[in-house]
Coordinates of C-alpha atoms in Angstrom, one line a residue:
X260 CA 217.4 208.2 -126.6
X261 CA 215.6 208.3 -123.3
X262 CA 214.4 204.7 -123.3
X263 CA 212.8 202.1 -125.5
X264 CA 209.5 204.0 -125.5
X265 CA 211.1 206.7 -127.6
X266 CA 211.9 204.2 -130.3
X267 CA 208.5 202.7 -130.1
X268 CA 206.9 206.1 -130.5
X269 CA 209.0 206.9 -133.6
X270 CA 208.2 203.6 -135.2
X271 CA 204.5 204.1 -134.5
X272 CA 204.6 207.5 -136.2
X273 CA 206.4 205.9 -139.2
X274 CA 203.9 203.0 -139.4
X275 CA 200.8 205.2 -139.2
X276 CA 201.9 208.2 -141.3
X277 CA 200.2 210.7 -139.0
X278 CA 200.7 211.8 -135.4
X279 CA 196.9 211.4 -134.7
X280 CA 197.0 207.7 -135.9
X281 CA 200.2 207.1 -133.9
X282 CA 198.6 208.6 -130.8
X283 CA 195.6 206.3 -131.2
X284 CA 197.8 203.2 -131.5
X285 CA 199.8 204.2 -128.4
X286 CA 196.8 205.3 -126.3
X287 CA 198.1 208.9 -126.1
X288 CA 196.7 212.3 -127.1
X289 CA 198.1 213.9 -130.3
X290 CA 199.5 216.7 -128.2
X291 CA 201.4 214.2 -126.0
X292 CA 202.9 212.5 -129.1
X293 CA 204.0 215.9 -130.5
X294 CA 205.5 216.9 -127.2
X295 CA 207.4 213.6 -126.8
X296 CA 208.7 213.9 -130.4
X297 CA 209.9 217.4 -129.8
X298 CA 211.7 216.3 -126.5
X299 CA 213.3 213.5 -128.4
X300 CA 214.7 215.8 -131.1
X301 CA 215.9 218.2 -128.4
X302 CA 217.8 215.6 -126.5
X303 CA 219.4 214.3 -129.7
X304 CA 219.9 217.8 -131.1
X305 CA 218.6 216.3 -134.4
X306 CA 215.6 216.9 -136.6
X307 CA 213.9 213.5 -137.1
X308 CA 210.7 214.4 -138.9
X309 CA 210.0 217.2 -141.3
X310 CA 206.6 218.4 -140.3
X311 CA 206.5 221.4 -142.6
X312 CA 205.3 219.3 -145.6
X313 CA 201.7 218.3 -146.2
X314 CA 202.6 214.8 -144.9
X315 CA 205.2 213.6 -142.4
X316 CA 208.6 213.1 -144.0
X317 CA 211.4 211.5 -142.0
X318 CA 214.9 213.0 -142.3
X319 CA 217.9 210.8 -143.1
X320 CA 218.6 210.6 -139.3
X321 CA 215.0 209.7 -138.6
X322 CA 215.1 206.9 -141.1
X323 CA 218.3 205.6 -139.7
X324 CA 216.9 205.6 -136.2
X325 CA 213.8 203.7 -137.4
X326 CA 215.8 201.1 -139.3
X327 CA 218.3 200.3 -136.6
X328 CA 215.8 201.0 -133.8
X329 CA 213.3 198.4 -135.1
X330 CA 215.8 195.6 -134.6
X331 CA 216.6 196.9 -131.1
X332 CA 212.9 197.1 -130.2
X333 CA 212.3 193.5 -131.5
X334 CA 215.3 192.3 -129.4
X335 CA 214.1 194.1 -126.4
X336 CA 210.6 192.8 -126.7
X337 CA 211.9 189.2 -127.1
X338 CA 214.1 189.7 -124.0
X339 CA 211.2 190.9 -122.0
X340 CA 209.1 188.0 -123.2
X341 CA 211.8 185.5 -122.2
X342 CA 212.0 187.1 -118.8
X343 CA 208.2 186.9 -118.4
X344 CA 208.4 183.2 -119.3
X345 CA 211.1 182.6 -116.7
X346 CA 209.2 184.6 -114.1
X347 CA 206.0 182.5 -114.6
X348 CA 207.6 179.1 -115.5
X349 CA 210.0 176.6 -114.0
X350 CA 213.1 177.3 -116.0
X351 CA 216.6 178.7 -115.5
X352 CA 219.4 178.1 -113.0
X353 CA 218.8 178.0 -109.2
X354 CA 222.1 178.6 -107.3
X355 CA 222.0 177.4 -103.7
X356 CA 224.5 177.7 -100.9
X357 CA 224.1 175.6 -97.7
X358 CA 226.2 174.3 -94.7
X359 CA 228.2 171.1 -95.2
X360 CA 226.3 168.8 -92.9
X361 CA 222.7 169.9 -93.5
X362 CA 223.5 170.1 -97.2
X363 CA 224.7 166.5 -97.4
X364 CA 222.1 165.0 -95.2
X365 CA 218.9 166.8 -96.3
X366 CA 219.4 169.4 -99.0
X367 CA 221.2 167.3 -101.6
X368 CA 218.3 164.8 -101.9
X369 CA 215.7 167.6 -101.8
X370 CA 217.5 169.5 -104.6
X371 CA 217.7 166.4 -106.7
X372 CA 214.0 165.6 -106.2
X373 CA 213.0 169.1 -107.1
X374 CA 215.1 169.0 -110.3
X375 CA 213.4 165.7 -111.3
X376 CA 210.0 167.3 -110.7
X377 CA 210.9 170.4 -112.7
X378 CA 213.5 169.2 -115.3
X379 CA 213.8 172.7 -116.9
X380 CA 215.4 174.0 -113.7
X381 CA 219.2 173.6 -113.4
X382 CA 220.5 173.2 -109.8
X383 CA 223.9 174.5 -108.7
X384 CA 224.4 173.4 -105.0
X385 CA 227.5 174.7 -103.2
X386 CA 228.3 173.5 -99.7
X387 CA 230.3 175.7 -97.4
X388 CA 231.2 176.1 -93.7
X389 CA 230.6 179.8 -94.1
X390 CA 227.4 180.2 -96.2
X391 CA 226.7 183.6 -94.6
X392 CA 230.1 185.0 -95.3
X393 CA 231.4 183.3 -98.4
X394 CA 230.3 185.1 -101.6
X395 CA 226.6 185.2 -100.6
X396 CA 225.9 187.6 -103.5
X397 CA 226.5 184.8 -106.0
X398 CA 223.6 182.7 -104.9
X399 CA 219.8 182.8 -105.3
X400 CA 219.2 181.1 -102.0
X401 CA 221.4 180.7 -98.9
X402 CA 220.3 178.1 -96.4
X403 CA 221.1 179.2 -92.9
X404 CA 220.7 177.5 -89.6
X405 CA 220.5 179.5 -86.4
X406 CA 220.1 183.1 -85.5
X407 CA 220.2 185.6 -88.3
X408 CA 222.6 188.3 -87.4
X409 CA 222.7 191.7 -89.1
X410 CA 222.2 191.1 -92.8
X411 CA 220.7 192.6 -95.9
X412 CA 219.3 189.2 -96.9
X413 CA 215.6 188.4 -96.4
X414 CA 214.8 185.3 -94.2
X415 CA 212.1 182.8 -95.1
X416 CA 211.2 180.1 -92.5
X417 CA 211.7 176.5 -93.6
X418 CA 211.8 174.2 -90.6
X419 CA 212.0 174.3 -86.7
X420 CA 215.2 173.1 -85.2
X421 CA 216.7 173.3 -81.7
X422 CA 220.2 173.0 -80.3
X423 CA 221.2 170.4 -77.7
X424 CA 224.2 170.1 -75.4
X425 CA 225.4 166.4 -75.6
X426 CA 228.1 164.0 -74.5
X427 CA 228.6 160.3 -74.8
X428 CA 227.6 157.9 -71.9
X429 CA 231.3 157.1 -71.5
X430 CA 232.2 160.8 -71.1
X431 CA 229.4 161.2 -68.5
X432 CA 230.6 158.1 -66.6
X433 CA 234.1 159.7 -66.3
X434 CA 233.1 163.3 -65.7
X435 CA 229.6 163.2 -64.3
X436 CA 226.4 165.0 -65.3
X437 CA 226.8 168.8 -65.1
X438 CA 223.9 170.3 -63.0
X439 CA 224.3 173.9 -64.3
X440 CA 225.7 175.7 -67.4
X441 CA 228.5 177.1 -65.3
X442 CA 229.9 173.6 -64.8
X443 CA 230.6 173.3 -68.5
X444 CA 233.5 175.8 -68.1
X445 CA 235.6 173.2 -66.3
X446 CA 234.8 170.3 -68.7
X447 CA 236.4 169.6 -72.1
X448 CA 234.2 170.8 -74.9
X449 CA 234.3 170.5 -78.7
X450 CA 233.6 173.5 -80.9
X451 CA 232.1 173.8 -84.4
X452 CA 233.7 176.7 -86.3
X453 CA 231.2 178.3 -88.7
X454 CA 230.1 181.7 -90.0
X455 CA 232.9 183.5 -88.0
X456 CA 230.8 183.2 -84.8
X457 CA 232.1 183.1 -81.3
X458 CA 231.7 179.4 -81.0
X459 CA 233.0 179.1 -77.4
X460 CA 230.4 181.3 -75.8
X461 CA 227.3 179.2 -75.1
X462 CA 224.0 180.8 -74.1
X463 CA 221.3 179.2 -71.9
X464 CA 217.9 180.2 -70.5
X465 CA 215.5 178.7 -67.9
X466 CA 212.4 180.7 -67.3
X467 CA 213.6 184.2 -66.6
X468 CA 217.1 183.1 -65.8
X469 CA 219.8 183.3 -68.4
X470 CA 223.4 182.2 -68.4
X471 CA 226.3 182.6 -70.8
X472 CA 229.3 180.4 -70.4
X473 CA 232.7 180.5 -72.1
X474 CA 233.7 176.9 -72.6
X475 CA 237.1 175.4 -73.0
X476 CA 237.6 173.8 -76.4
X477 CA 240.0 170.8 -76.5
X478 CA 239.0 170.0 -80.1
X479 CA 237.5 172.1 -82.9
X480 CA 236.5 171.6 -86.5
X481 CA 234.5 173.3 -89.3
X482 CA 232.8 169.9 -90.0
X483 CA 229.8 169.0 -87.9
X484 CA 230.2 165.3 -88.7
X485 CA 233.6 165.3 -87.2
X486 CA 232.7 167.0 -83.9
X487 CA 229.7 164.6 -83.5
X488 CA 232.1 161.7 -84.1
X489 CA 234.5 163.0 -81.5
X490 CA 231.6 163.5 -79.0
X491 CA 230.4 159.9 -79.5
X492 CA 233.9 158.7 -78.8
X493 CA 233.8 160.4 -75.4
X494 CA 236.3 163.2 -76.3
X495 CA 234.1 166.2 -75.1
X496 CA 230.8 168.0 -74.9
X497 CA 229.2 169.5 -78.0
X498 CA 226.4 172.0 -78.6
X499 CA 224.9 170.8 -81.8
X500 CA 221.7 171.2 -83.9
X501 CA 218.9 168.8 -83.2
X502 CA 218.8 167.7 -86.9
X503 CA 222.4 166.5 -86.5
X504 CA 222.3 164.7 -83.2
X505 CA 218.7 163.4 -83.1
X506 CA 219.6 159.9 -84.4
X507 CA 222.7 159.6 -82.1
X508 CA 220.4 160.5 -79.1
X509 CA 217.8 158.0 -80.1
X510 CA 220.5 155.2 -80.5
X511 CA 222.1 156.1 -77.2
X512 CA 225.5 157.2 -78.7
X513 CA 224.9 160.6 -77.1
X514 CA 223.0 161.8 -74.1
X515 CA 221.5 165.2 -73.8
X516 CA 222.9 167.3 -71.0
X517 CA 221.1 170.1 -69.0
X518 CA 217.7 169.2 -70.4
X519 CA 216.1 171.8 -68.1
X520 CA 218.0 174.6 -69.8
X521 CA 217.1 175.9 -73.2
X522 CA 219.7 176.9 -75.7
X523 CA 219.2 179.3 -78.6
X524 CA 217.0 177.9 -81.3
X525 CA 218.6 177.2 -84.6
X526 CA 215.7 177.2 -87.1
X527 CA 216.4 176.4 -90.7
X528 CA 215.8 179.5 -92.9
X529 CA 216.2 180.3 -96.6
X530 CA 217.8 183.7 -97.4
X531 CA 217.2 185.7 -100.5
X532 CA 218.3 189.1 -101.7
X533 CA 214.8 190.5 -102.0
X534 CA 211.3 189.7 -100.8
X535 CA 209.4 190.6 -104.0
X536 CA 210.1 189.8 -107.6
X537 CA 211.7 186.3 -107.0
X538 CA 211.6 184.0 -110.0
X539 CA 209.1 181.2 -109.8
X540 CA 211.8 178.5 -109.5
X541 CA 213.1 180.2 -106.3
X542 CA 209.7 180.6 -104.7
X543 CA 208.7 177.1 -105.6
X544 CA 211.9 175.6 -104.2
X545 CA 211.3 177.3 -100.8
X546 CA 207.7 176.1 -100.9
X547 CA 209.0 172.6 -101.8
X548 CA 211.4 172.6 -98.8
X549 CA 208.7 173.8 -96.4
X550 CA 206.4 171.0 -97.5
X551 CA 209.2 168.4 -97.3
X552 CA 209.9 169.4 -93.7
X553 CA 206.2 169.8 -92.6
X554 CA 204.3 169.4 -90.4
X555 CA 207.1 167.6 -88.5
X556 CA 210.8 167.8 -89.7
X557 CA 212.4 164.4 -90.3
X558 CA 214.7 164.8 -87.3
X559 CA 211.6 164.9 -85.0
X560 CA 209.6 162.2 -86.6
X561 CA 210.8 159.4 -84.3
X562 CA 209.6 161.4 -81.3
X563 CA 206.0 160.8 -82.2

């Protein structure tokens, strides 16, 4: 068979007894029905309907195809109906991958609130230090923070986020305030290992001036909470997302270094496998996140 339309054509002929009536039901011309029936028989190399008699008479093979095919058509239509329901309703499983720190601090609560609002949606939240590398194909949404490198995934903006270079007041008292990015190369720094990136090459801009510095890492971890803790204890300089260090900066545990220099933004984005045809639960969750972080994300609220 070519596709489900062939079975539906054959069933329409059987239910209407004539090609003309079947054509009317299907919205086709009688000649189109005849041509499709002939093509079907040619592909199968079987005679399905004896058209030499005064009335249409199905062969044994034609009857078998109708009997078994009716069940297949009913199952297919039920499946398409279920898919349509899922596409237009909040149901099904939503699989999300997100970084450890952001996932714990912001996404876990957001996912739980979304599930409470839409109880027919099942949430599977997986946290990883390599959300862009580790089995991205298994997820409906991958939450990514920072520059989106070459990828087949489609990015959807969720919230603004910057990166800051920070150190503790104690560290600054011992080592002094760096006046330029180049001075970072001689100071102990702490690296966050994620997404297989070159985490020791730090980029800065000021107006039209740009500077890239390879820092010296005395400590490194794949957990953002750990490197922030090390930094607050005066063990080194970190470059970290605004969402992660905003509270420590407000409370004086950390001090921002080189405020006149801008680092690469690290906006929060949601990644999907395609732009069109996303289930309603996926589209609504991204809308839910944007509304939750708008107009000002929670890590910037205290600035107002």
